[in-house]
Amino acid sequence: MSESGRDTEAVSRFVEGFAAQLVEAGMQRMPARVFAALLSSDEGVLSSAELGEQLRISPAAVSGAVRYLAQTHMVSREREPGSRRERYRVRGDQWYEALTNREAVIKRWEAALREGVTSLGPETPAGRRMAETLAFFEFVEGEVAAMMERWRTHREQLFGEGQDMPEDQDAPEGQDTPEDQDAP
């Protein structure tokens, strides 16, 4: 048992088991382990040294994993107050962030596919296949946007308004942000 009263062996089994599921879904092994460790920490924040100790991995392995996770918007970096050391944070809305940041990728794919349809000719077999792929991504983009709006509403019903909402994310229509509520 740890000082927090948690069974460290059970936590370790969860981290490795969930990481294995993420790897099976396509995530790299070390980022999956780091993500699972952060997700299972009470504060959702760990330093490089803490991650290295918990997972028994090198500082370089932590650094590479965090770089990947930050690029995919699954974790964020922050400085320890009064220190140059970084801490890594996973938030309750990391799935939301990761999914909504995929919209930019989908838009780039759509632009490339449109160019492909034009280049190949819409009447060629390859052009038709490209057009169908484009239509699929346009459909997915619209569905993801609608689904994320439904998720925000559902999440607020379950967990309350505004918890872990990204600072640059607008509050759902008709709702004030915490800053708006403090304004005169």
Coordinates of C-alpha atoms in Angstrom, one line a residue, residues 44-115:
G44 CA -3.3 14.0 -12.8
V45 CA 0.1 15.6 -12.6
L46 CA 3.5 13.9 -12.3
S47 CA 7.1 15.0 -12.9
S48 CA 9.6 13.3 -15.1
A49 CA 11.3 11.8 -12.1
E50 CA 8.0 10.5 -10.7
L51 CA 7.0 8.9 -14.0
G52 CA 10.5 7.4 -14.4
E53 CA 10.3 5.9 -10.9
Q54 CA 6.8 4.6 -11.2
L55 CA 7.2 3.1 -14.7
R56 CA 10.9 2.1 -14.2
I57 CA 11.9 4.0 -17.4
S58 CA 14.7 6.4 -18.3
P59 CA 14.3 10.2 -18.4
A60 CA 14.8 10.0 -22.2
A61 CA 11.9 7.5 -22.5
V62 CA 9.7 9.9 -20.4
S63 CA 10.8 12.8 -22.6
G64 CA 10.0 11.0 -25.9
A65 CA 6.6 9.8 -24.6
V66 CA 5.6 13.2 -23.3
R67 CA 6.6 14.9 -26.6
Y68 CA 4.3 12.5 -28.5
L69 CA 1.5 12.9 -25.9
A70 CA 1.8 16.8 -26.0
Q71 CA 1.7 16.8 -29.9
T72 CA -1.5 14.8 -29.8
H73 CA -3.0 17.1 -27.1
M74 CA -3.3 14.3 -24.6
V75 CA -1.1 15.9 -22.0
S76 CA 0.2 19.4 -21.3
R77 CA 3.4 20.6 -19.8
E78 CA 3.7 23.0 -16.9
R79 CA 6.5 24.4 -14.8
E80 CA 6.7 23.6 -11.1
P81 CA 6.3 26.9 -9.2
G82 CA 9.8 28.3 -8.5
S83 CA 11.6 25.7 -10.5
R84 CA 12.7 24.9 -14.0
R85 CA 11.4 21.4 -13.7
E86 CA 8.4 20.5 -15.8
R87 CA 5.4 18.6 -14.7
Y88 CA 3.1 16.8 -17.0
R89 CA -0.7 17.0 -16.7
V90 CA -3.6 15.0 -18.0
R91 CA -7.0 16.7 -17.6
G92 CA -10.4 15.3 -17.4
D93 CA -11.2 16.5 -20.9
Q94 CA -8.2 15.1 -22.6
W95 CA -10.3 12.9 -24.9
Y96 CA -12.3 16.0 -25.9
E97 CA -9.1 17.9 -26.6
A98 CA -7.5 15.0 -28.6
L99 CA -10.6 14.5 -30.7
T100 CA -11.3 18.2 -31.4
N101 CA -7.7 18.8 -32.4
R102 CA -8.1 16.0 -35.0
E103 CA -10.5 18.4 -36.8
A104 CA -7.6 20.3 -38.2
V105 CA -6.0 17.1 -39.4
I106 CA -9.3 16.1 -41.1
K107 CA -9.6 19.5 -42.8
R108 CA -6.0 19.1 -44.2
W109 CA -6.9 15.6 -45.4
E110 CA -10.0 17.0 -47.1
A111 CA -8.0 19.6 -48.9
A112 CA -5.5 17.1 -50.1
L113 CA -8.4 14.7 -51.2
R114 CA -10.1 17.5 -53.1
E115 CA -6.9 18.2 -54.9

